[in-house]
Short mmCIF file of C-alpha atoms and ligand atoms in Angstrom, two decimals:
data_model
loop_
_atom_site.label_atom_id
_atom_site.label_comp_id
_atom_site.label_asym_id
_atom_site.label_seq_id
_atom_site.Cartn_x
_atom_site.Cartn_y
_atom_site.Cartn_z
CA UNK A 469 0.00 0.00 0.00
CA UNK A 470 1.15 3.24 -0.75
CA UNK A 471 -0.47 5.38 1.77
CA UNK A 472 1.21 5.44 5.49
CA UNK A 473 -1.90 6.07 7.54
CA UNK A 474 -4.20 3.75 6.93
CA UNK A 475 -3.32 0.13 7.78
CA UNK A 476 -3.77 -2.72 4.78
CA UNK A 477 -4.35 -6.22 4.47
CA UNK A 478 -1.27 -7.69 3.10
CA UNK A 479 -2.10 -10.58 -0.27
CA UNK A 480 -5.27 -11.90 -1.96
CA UNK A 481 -5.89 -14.64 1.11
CA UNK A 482 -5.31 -12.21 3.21
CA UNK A 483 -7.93 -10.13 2.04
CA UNK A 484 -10.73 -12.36 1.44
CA UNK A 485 -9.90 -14.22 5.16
CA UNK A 486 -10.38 -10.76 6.83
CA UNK A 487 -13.87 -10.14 4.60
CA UNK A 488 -14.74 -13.29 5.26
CA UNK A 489 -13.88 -13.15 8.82
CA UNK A 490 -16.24 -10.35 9.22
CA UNK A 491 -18.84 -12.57 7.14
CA UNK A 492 -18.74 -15.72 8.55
CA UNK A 493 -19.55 -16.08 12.11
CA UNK A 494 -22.34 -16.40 14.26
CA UNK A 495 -24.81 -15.24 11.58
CA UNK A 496 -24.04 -18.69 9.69
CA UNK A 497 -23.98 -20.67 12.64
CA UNK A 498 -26.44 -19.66 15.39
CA UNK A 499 -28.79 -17.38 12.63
CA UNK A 500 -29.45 -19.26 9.86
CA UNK A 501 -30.27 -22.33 11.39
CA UNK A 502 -32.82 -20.93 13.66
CA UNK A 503 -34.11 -18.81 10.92
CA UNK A 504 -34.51 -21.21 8.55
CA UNK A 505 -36.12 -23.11 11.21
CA UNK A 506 -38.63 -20.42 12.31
CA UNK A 507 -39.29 -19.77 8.67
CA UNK A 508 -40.13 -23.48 7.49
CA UNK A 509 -36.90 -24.71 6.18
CA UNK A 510 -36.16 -25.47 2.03
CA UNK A 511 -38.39 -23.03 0.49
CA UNK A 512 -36.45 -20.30 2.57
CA UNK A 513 -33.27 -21.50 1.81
CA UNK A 514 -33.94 -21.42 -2.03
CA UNK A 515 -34.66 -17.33 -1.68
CA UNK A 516 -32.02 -16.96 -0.12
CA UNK A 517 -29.24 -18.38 -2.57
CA UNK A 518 -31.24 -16.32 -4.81
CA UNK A 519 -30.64 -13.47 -3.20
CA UNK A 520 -27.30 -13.84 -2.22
CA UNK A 521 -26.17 -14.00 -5.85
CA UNK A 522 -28.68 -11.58 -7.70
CA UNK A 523 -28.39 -9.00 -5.05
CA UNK A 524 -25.79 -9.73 -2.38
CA UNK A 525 -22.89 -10.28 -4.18
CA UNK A 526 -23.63 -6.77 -6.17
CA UNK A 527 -24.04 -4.98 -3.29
CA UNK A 528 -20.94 -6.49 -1.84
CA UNK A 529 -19.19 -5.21 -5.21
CA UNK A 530 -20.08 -1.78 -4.49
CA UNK A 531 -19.32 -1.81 -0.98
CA UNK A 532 -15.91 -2.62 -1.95
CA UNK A 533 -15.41 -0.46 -4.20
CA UNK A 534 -16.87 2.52 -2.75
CA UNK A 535 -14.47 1.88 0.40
CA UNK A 536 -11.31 1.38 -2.01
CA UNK A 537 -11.55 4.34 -4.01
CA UNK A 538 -12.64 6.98 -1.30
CA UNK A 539 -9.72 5.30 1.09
CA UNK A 540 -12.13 6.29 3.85
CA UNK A 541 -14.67 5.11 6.50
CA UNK A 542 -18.08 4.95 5.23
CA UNK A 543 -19.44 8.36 6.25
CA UNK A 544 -16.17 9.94 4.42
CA UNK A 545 -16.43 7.48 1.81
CA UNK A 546 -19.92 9.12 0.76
CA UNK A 547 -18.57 12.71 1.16
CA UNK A 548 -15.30 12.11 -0.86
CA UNK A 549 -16.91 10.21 -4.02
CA UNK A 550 -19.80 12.80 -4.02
CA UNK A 551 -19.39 15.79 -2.22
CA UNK A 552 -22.77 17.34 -3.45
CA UNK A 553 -24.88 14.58 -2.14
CA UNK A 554 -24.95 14.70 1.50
CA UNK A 555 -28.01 12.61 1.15
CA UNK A 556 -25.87 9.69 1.06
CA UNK A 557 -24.32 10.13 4.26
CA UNK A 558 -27.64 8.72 5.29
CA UNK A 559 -25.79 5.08 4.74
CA UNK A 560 -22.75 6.27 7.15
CA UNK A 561 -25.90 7.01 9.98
CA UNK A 562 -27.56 3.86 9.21
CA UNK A 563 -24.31 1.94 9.55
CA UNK A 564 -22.94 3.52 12.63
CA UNK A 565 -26.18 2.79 13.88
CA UNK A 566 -26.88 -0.63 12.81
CA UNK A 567 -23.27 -1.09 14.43
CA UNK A 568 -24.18 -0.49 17.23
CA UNK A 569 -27.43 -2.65 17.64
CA UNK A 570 -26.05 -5.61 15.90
CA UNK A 571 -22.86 -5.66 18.41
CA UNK A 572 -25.16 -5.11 21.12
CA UNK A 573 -26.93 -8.86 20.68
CA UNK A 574 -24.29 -10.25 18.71
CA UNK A 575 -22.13 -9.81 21.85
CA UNK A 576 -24.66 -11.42 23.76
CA UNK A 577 -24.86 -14.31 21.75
CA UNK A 578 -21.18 -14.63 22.00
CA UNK A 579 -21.11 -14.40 25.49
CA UNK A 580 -23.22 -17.70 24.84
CA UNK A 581 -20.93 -19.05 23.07
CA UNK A 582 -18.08 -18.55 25.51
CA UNK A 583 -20.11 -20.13 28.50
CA UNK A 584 -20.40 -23.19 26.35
CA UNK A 585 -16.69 -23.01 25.35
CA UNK A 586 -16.46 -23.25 29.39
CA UNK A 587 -18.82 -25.80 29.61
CA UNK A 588 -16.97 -27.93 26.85
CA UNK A 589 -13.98 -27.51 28.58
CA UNK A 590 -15.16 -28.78 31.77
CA UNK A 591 -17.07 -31.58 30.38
CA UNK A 592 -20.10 -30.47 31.58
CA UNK A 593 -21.71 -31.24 28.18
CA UNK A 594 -22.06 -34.38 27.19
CA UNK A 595 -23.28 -36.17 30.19
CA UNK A 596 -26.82 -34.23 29.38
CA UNK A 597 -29.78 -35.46 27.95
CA UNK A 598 -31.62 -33.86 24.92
CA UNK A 599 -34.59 -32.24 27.58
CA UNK A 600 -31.57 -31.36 30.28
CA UNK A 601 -29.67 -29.37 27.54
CA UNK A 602 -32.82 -27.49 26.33
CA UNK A 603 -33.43 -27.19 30.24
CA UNK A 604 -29.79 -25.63 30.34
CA UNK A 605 -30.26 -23.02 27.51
CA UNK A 606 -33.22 -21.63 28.81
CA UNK A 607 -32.29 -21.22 32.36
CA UNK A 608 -28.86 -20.11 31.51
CA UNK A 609 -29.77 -17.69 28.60
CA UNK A 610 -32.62 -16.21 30.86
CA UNK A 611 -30.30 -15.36 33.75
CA UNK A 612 -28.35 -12.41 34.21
CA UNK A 613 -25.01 -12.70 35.71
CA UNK A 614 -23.49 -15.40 33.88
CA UNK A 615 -24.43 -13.95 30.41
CA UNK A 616 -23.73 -10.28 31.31
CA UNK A 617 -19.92 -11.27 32.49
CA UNK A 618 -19.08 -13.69 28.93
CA UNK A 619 -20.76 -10.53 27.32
CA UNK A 620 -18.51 -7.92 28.74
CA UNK A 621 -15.61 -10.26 28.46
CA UNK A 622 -16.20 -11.12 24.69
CA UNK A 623 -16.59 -7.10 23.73
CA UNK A 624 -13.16 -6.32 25.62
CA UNK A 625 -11.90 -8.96 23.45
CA UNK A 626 -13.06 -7.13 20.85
CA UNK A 627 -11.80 -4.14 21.88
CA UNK A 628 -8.48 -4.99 22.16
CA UNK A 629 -8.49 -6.68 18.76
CA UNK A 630 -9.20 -3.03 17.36
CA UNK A 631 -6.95 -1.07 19.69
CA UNK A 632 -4.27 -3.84 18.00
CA UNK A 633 -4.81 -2.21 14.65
CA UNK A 634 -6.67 -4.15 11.39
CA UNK A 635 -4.02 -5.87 10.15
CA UNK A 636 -2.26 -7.46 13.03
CA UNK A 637 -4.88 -7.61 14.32
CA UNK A 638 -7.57 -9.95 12.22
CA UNK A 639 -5.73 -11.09 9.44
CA UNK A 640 -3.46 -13.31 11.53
CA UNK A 641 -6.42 -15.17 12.96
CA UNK A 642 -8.76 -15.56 10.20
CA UNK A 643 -6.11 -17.16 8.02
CA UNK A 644 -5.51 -20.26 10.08
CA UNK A 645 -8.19 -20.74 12.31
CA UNK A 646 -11.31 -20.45 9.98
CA UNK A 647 -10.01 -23.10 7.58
CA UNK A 648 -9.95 -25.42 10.71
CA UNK A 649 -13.65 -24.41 12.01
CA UNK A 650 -14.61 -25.30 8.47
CA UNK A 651 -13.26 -29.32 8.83
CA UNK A 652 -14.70 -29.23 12.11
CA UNK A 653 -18.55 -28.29 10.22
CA UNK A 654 -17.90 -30.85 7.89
CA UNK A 655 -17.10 -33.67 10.36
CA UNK A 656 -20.36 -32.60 12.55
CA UNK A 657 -22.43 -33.16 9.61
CA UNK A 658 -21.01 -36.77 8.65
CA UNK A 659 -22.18 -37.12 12.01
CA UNK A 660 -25.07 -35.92 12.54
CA UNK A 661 -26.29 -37.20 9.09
CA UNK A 662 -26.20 -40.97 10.60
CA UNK A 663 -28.10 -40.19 13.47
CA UNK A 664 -30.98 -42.18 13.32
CA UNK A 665 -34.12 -40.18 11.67
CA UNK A 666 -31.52 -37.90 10.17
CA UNK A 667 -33.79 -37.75 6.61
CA UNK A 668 -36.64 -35.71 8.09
CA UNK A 669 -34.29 -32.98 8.49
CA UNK A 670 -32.78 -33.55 5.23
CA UNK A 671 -36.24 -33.59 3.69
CA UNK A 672 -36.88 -29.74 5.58
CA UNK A 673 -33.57 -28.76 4.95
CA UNK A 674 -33.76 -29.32 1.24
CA UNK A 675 -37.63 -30.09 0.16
CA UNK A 676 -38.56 -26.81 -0.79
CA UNK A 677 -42.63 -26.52 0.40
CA UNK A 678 -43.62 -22.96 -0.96
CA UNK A 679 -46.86 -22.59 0.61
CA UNK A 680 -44.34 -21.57 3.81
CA UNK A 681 -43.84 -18.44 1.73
CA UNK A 682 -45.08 -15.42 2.58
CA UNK A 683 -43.97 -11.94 2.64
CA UNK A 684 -41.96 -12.02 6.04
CA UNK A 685 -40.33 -15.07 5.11
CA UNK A 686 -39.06 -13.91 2.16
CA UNK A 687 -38.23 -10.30 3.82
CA UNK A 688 -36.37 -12.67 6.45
CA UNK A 689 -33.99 -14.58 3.62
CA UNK A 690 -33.10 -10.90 2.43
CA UNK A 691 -32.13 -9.79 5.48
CA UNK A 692 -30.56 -13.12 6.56
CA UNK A 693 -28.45 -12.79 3.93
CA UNK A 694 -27.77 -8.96 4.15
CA UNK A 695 -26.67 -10.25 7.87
CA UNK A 696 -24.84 -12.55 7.14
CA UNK A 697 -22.76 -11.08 4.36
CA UNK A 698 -21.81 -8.14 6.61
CA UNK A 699 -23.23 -5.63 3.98
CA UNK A 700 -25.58 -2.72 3.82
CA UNK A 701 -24.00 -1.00 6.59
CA UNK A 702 -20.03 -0.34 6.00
CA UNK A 703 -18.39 -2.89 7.07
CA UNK A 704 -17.19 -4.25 3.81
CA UNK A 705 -16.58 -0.68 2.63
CA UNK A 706 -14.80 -0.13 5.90
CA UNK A 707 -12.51 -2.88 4.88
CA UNK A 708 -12.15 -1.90 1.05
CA UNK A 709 -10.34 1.03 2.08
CA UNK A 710 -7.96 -1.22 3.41
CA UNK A 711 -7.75 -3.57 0.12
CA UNK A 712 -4.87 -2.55 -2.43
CA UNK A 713 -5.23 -1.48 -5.34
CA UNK A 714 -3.98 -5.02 -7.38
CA UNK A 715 -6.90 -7.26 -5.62
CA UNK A 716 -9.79 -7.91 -8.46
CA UNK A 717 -13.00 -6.95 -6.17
CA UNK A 718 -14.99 -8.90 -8.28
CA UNK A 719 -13.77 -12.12 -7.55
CA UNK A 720 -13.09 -11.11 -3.87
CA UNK A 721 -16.89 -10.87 -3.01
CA UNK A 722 -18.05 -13.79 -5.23
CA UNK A 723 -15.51 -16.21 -3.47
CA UNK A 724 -16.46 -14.23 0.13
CA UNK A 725 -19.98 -15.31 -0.63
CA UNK A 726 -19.32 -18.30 -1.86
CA UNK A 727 -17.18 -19.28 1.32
CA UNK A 728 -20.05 -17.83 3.59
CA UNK A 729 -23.25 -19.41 1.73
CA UNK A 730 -21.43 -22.51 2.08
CA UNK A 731 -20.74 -22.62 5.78
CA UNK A 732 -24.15 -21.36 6.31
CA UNK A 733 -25.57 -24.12 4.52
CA UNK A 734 -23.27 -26.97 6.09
CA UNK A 735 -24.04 -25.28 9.50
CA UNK A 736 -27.54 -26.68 8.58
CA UNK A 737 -26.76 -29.95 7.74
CA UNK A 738 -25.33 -30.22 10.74
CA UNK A 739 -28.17 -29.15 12.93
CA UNK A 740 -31.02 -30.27 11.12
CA UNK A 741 -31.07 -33.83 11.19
CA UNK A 742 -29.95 -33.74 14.85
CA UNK A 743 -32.84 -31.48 15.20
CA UNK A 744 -35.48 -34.01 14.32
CA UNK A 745 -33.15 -37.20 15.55
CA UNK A 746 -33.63 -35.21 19.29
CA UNK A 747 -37.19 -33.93 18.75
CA UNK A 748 -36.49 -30.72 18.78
CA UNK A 749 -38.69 -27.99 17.76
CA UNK A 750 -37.12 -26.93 14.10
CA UNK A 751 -38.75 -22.85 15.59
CA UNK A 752 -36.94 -23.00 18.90
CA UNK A 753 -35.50 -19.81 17.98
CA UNK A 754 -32.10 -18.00 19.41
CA UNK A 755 -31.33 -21.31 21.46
CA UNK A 756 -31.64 -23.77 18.43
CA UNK A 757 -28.27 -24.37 17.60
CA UNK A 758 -26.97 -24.54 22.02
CA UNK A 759 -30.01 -27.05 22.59
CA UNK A 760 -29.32 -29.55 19.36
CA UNK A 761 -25.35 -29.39 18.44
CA UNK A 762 -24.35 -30.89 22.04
CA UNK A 763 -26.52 -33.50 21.28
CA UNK A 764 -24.28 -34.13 18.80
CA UNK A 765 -20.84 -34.57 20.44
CA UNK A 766 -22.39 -36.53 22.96
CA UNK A 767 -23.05 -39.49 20.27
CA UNK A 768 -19.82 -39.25 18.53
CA UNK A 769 -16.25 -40.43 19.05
CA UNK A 770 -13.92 -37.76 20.15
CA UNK A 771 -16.96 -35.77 21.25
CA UNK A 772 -15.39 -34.25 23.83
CA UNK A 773 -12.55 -32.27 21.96
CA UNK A 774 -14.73 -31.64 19.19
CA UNK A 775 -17.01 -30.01 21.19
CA UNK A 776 -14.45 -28.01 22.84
CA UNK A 777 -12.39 -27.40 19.43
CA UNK A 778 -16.16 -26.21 17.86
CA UNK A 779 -17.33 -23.79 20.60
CA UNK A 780 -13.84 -22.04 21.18
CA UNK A 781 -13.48 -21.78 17.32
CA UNK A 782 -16.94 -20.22 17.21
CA UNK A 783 -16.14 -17.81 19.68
CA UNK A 784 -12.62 -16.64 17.19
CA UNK A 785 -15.02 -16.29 14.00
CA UNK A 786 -17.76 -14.16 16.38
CA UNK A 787 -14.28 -12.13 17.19
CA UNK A 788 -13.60 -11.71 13.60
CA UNK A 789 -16.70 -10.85 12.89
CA UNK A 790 -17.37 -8.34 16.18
CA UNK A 791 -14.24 -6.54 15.16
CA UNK A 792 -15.43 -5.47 11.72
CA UNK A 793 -18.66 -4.29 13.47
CA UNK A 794 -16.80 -2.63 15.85
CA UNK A 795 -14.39 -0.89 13.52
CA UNK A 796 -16.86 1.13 11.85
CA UNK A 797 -18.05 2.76 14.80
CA UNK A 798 -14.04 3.54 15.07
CA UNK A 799 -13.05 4.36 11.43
CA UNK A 800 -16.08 7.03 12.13
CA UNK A 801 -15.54 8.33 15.37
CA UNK A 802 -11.98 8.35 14.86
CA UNK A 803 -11.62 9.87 11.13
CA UNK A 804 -14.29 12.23 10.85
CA UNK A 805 -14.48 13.33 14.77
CA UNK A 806 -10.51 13.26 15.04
CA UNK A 807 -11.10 11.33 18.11
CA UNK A 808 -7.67 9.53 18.85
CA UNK A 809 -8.40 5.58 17.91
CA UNK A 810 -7.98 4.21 21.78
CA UNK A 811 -10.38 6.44 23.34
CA UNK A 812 -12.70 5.64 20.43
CA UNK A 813 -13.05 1.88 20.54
CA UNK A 814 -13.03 2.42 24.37
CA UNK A 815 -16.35 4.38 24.17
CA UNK A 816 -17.68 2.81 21.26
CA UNK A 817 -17.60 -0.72 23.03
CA UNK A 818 -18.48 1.11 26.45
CA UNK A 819 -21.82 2.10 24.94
CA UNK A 820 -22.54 -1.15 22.88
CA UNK A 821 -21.62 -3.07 26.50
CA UNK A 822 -24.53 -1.37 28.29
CA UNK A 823 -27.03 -2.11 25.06
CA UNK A 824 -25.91 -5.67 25.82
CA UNK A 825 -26.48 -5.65 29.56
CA UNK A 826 -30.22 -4.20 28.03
CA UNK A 827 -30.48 -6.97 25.52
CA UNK A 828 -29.60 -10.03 28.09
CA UNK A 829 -32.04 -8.21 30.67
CA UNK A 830 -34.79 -7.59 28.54
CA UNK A 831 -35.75 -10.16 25.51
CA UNK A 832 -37.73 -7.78 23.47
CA UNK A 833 -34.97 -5.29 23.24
CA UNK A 834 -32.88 -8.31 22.12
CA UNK A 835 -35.36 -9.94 20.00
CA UNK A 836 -35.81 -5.55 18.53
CA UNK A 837 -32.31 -5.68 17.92
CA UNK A 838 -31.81 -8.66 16.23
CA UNK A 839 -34.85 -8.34 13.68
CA UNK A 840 -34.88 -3.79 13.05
CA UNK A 841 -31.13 -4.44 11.85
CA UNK A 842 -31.30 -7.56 9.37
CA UNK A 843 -34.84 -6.67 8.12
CA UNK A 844 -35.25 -3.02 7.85
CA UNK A 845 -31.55 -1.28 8.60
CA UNK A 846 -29.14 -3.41 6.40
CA UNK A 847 -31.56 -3.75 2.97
CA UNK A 848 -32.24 0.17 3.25
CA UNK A 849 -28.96 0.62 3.16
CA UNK A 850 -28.06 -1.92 0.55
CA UNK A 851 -30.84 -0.01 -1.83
CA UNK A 852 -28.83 3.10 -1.25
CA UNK A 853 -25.62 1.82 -1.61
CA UNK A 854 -26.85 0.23 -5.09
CA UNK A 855 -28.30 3.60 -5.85
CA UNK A 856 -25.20 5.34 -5.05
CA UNK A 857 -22.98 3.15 -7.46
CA UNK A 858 -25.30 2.82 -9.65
CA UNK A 859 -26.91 6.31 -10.51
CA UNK A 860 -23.80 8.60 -8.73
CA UNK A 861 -20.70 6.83 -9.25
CA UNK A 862 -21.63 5.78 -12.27
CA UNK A 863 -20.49 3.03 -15.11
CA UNK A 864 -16.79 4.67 -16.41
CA UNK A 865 -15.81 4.82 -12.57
CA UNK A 866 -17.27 1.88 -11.24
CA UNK A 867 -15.32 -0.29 -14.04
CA UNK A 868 -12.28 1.82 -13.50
CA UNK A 869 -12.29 0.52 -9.93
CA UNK A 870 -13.21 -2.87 -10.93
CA UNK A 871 -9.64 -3.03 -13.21
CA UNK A 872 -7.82 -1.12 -10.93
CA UNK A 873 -6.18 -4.84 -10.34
CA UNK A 874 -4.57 -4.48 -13.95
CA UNK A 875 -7.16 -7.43 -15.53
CA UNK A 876 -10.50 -6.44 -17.23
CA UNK A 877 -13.17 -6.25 -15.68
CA UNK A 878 -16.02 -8.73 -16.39
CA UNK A 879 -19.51 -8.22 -16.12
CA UNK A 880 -20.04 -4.49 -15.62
CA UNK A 881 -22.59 -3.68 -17.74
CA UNK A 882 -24.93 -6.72 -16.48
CA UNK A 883 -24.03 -5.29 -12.52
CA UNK A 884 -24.86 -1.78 -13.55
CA UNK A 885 -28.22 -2.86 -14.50
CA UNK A 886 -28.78 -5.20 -11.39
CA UNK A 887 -27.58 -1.77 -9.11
CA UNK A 888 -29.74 0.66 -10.62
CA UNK A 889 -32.65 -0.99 -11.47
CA UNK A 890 -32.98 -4.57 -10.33
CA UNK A 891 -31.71 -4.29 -6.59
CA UNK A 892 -33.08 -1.13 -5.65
CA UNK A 893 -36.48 -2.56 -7.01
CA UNK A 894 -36.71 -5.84 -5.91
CA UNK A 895 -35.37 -4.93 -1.89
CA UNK A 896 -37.79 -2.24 -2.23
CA UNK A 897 -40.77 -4.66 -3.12
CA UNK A 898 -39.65 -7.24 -0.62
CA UNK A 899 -39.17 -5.09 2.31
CA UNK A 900 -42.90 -3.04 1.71
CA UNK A 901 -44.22 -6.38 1.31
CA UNK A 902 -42.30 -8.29 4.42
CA UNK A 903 -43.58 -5.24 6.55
CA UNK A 904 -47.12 -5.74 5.39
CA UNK A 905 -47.42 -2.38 3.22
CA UNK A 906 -47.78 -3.45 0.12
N1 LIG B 2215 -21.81 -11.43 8.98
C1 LIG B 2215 -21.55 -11.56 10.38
C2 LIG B 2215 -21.90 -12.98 10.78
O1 LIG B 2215 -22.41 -13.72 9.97
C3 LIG B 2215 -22.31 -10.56 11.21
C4 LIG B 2215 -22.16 -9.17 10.71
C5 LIG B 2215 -23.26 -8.47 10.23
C6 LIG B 2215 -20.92 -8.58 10.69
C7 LIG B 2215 -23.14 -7.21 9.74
C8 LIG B 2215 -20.78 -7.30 10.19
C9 LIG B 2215 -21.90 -6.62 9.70
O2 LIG B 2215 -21.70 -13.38 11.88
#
């Protein structure tokens, strides 16, 4: 990288491990599979592939390359590339925003995570019973102590990650680690597909039934997958500011989505047919994939270090994924209020602690969180980020970023029609609908 100031990831892997760091995590591994299961299973899973591809990987495109050629956080990003159109800065709000009420559950969640790494560890797992570890979520997840500490503990984690700096930081991490999580996913499936009654989950997994369809369902996929791509809200634009100049974009967010999509869906196999195999209810919601996966471990060899391998390694991709949240809020408060970079993560991760304490106290704030961000904050911005690349930035620049890597760049004229028409369209239709307006 040319520039001094800003901090860059260092190769291609290194690159698409620290975007896909931010994308994979708990939204492929504790969302999808309990909102696949709350929103009947194949038929959801079919909308969202489709919208992954026809409007997530565009939108990831633009992110990219909105972040790479402005060289700034998202609010400046907006103001550099058009400085007439404060309108956009809109996205930069919305982001900082959605930062801060995704971190605010997601840290919860984590904090989850980490009390079952603990468990694991302890081998207080795998001497339960389906009913005793359903018994165990609830009573755990509904006290207050125990969650609030793992919280606080997982977001100073966090923090120190981004104190660290980006590149030391999360590239070092994601590179090893995530590969390894990955094997681990594919080994729980093998298992949990030979559990007996493994087909019925199969069969909801992967037997589309379209009268599950409605609006919200398919307002869900798009926002599951908004979510779980980390766009519509600056994180990936965050981290194209960080991406050199000889990376192809282009192939960076197809193989990001690829990578994510697929963990997301093996995440699945893995839970589903254990669901059914234990009898659990395929809606449980938040505590779907702490009440079924231990199940799991218990009935396999080696159970007991997978388990502990699984939940730890969870915990590293929630970091990796918590960081990029979190380094919005600090690109922002940090760039554009010329607030030095410690005291900014400090009060940026002070503020989004106490919305956790809120969210583990009080299920509706949590359940508020969860839903306003993935189904109304991250597809608003996504139509406005289309918009911008589409209709502002325009074709010339847009493919003059795209071959900034030296190669030509494929495909522009197809994605210029997806970003100004298609995607702005079709998230407009599916959100007015998924909200019951239209
Ligand atoms: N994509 C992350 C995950 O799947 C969560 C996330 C959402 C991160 C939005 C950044 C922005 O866990």
């Amino acid at each position: 990288m040319t520039t001094t100031s800003r901090d860059s990831f260092t190769g291609k892997f290194g690159v698409i491990a620290a975007a896909a760091g931010s994308a994979v995590g708990l939204g492929n591994i504790w969302r999808f599979p309990y909102v696949v299961g709350e929103n009947g299973g194949g038929a959801f899973l079919l909308v969202y592939i489709l919208f992954i591809f026809a409007i997530g990987i565009p939108v990831m495109v633009s992110e990219l390359l909105i972040g790479r050629r402005s060289q700034k956080n998202v609010f400046g990003a907006f103001r550099t590339l058009a400085p007439d159109k404060p309108f956009f800065m809109i996205v930069g709000i919305m982001g900082v925003g959605a930062a801060f009420m995704i971190l605010a559950f997601y840290s919860v969640v984590a904090g989850w995570t980490l009390e079952y790494t603990y468990m694991a560890i302890g081998d207080n797992l795998l001497d339960k019973s389906s009913a005793e570890l359903s018994a165990f979520f609830e009573s755990f997840s509904e006290s207050t102590a125990g969650p609030i500490g793992w919280m606080v503990l997982f977001m100073t984690l966090t923090a120190g990650i981004v104190i660290g700096g980006v590149k030391k930081g999360i590239e070092r991490y994601t590179k090893i680690l995530m590969p390894i999580l990955f094997v681990i996913i594919v080994v729980l499936c093998i298992n949990s597909a030979m559990l007996p009654g493994a087909g019925e989950g199969f069969a909801f997994l992967f037997k589309p039934d379209f009268s599950k369809v409605t609006g919200s369902v398919i307002l869900e996929a798009l926002g599951q997958a908004f979510f779980s791509l980390s766009i519509g809200m600056g994180v990936i634009a965050t981290y194209g500011s960080y991406i050199q100049k000889k990376e192809n974009l282009l192939n960076t967010a197809i193989s990001v989505s690829i990578a994510d999509t697929l963990i997301a869906v093996l995440a699945g196999v893995a839970i589903f047919p254990a669901v059914f195999a234990f009898g659990i209810n395929p809606s449980a919601g938040p505590g779907l994939v702490f009440e079924t996966l231990p199940n799991v471990f218990n009935q396999m060899s080696g159970g007991y270090l997978f388990s502990v391998a699984f939940f730890l390694l969870l915990v590293i991709a929630a970091l990796t994924s918590s960081v990029s949240l979190l380094e919005v809020v600090v690109a922002y408060f940090s760039e554009e209020l010329k607030m030095n970079r410690k005291l900014a993560t400090v009060i940026a991760a002070s503020v989004i602690t106490g919305l956790g304490v809120v969210c583990v106290i009080y299920d509706k704030v949590f359940t508020f969180f969860d839903k306003t961000s993935s189904n109304v904050l991250l597809p608003l911005g996504g139509i406005f980020i289309a918009i911008f690349v589409g209709w502002v930035l325009g074709k010339a620049k847009t493919k003059d970023e795209l071959e900034a890597h030296g190669g030509k760049a494929r495909l522009v004229g197809f994605l210029m029609i997806i970003l100004k028409v298609i995607a702005p369209i079709a998230i407009g239709i599916v959100f007015l609908n998924g909200i019951g307006l239209l």
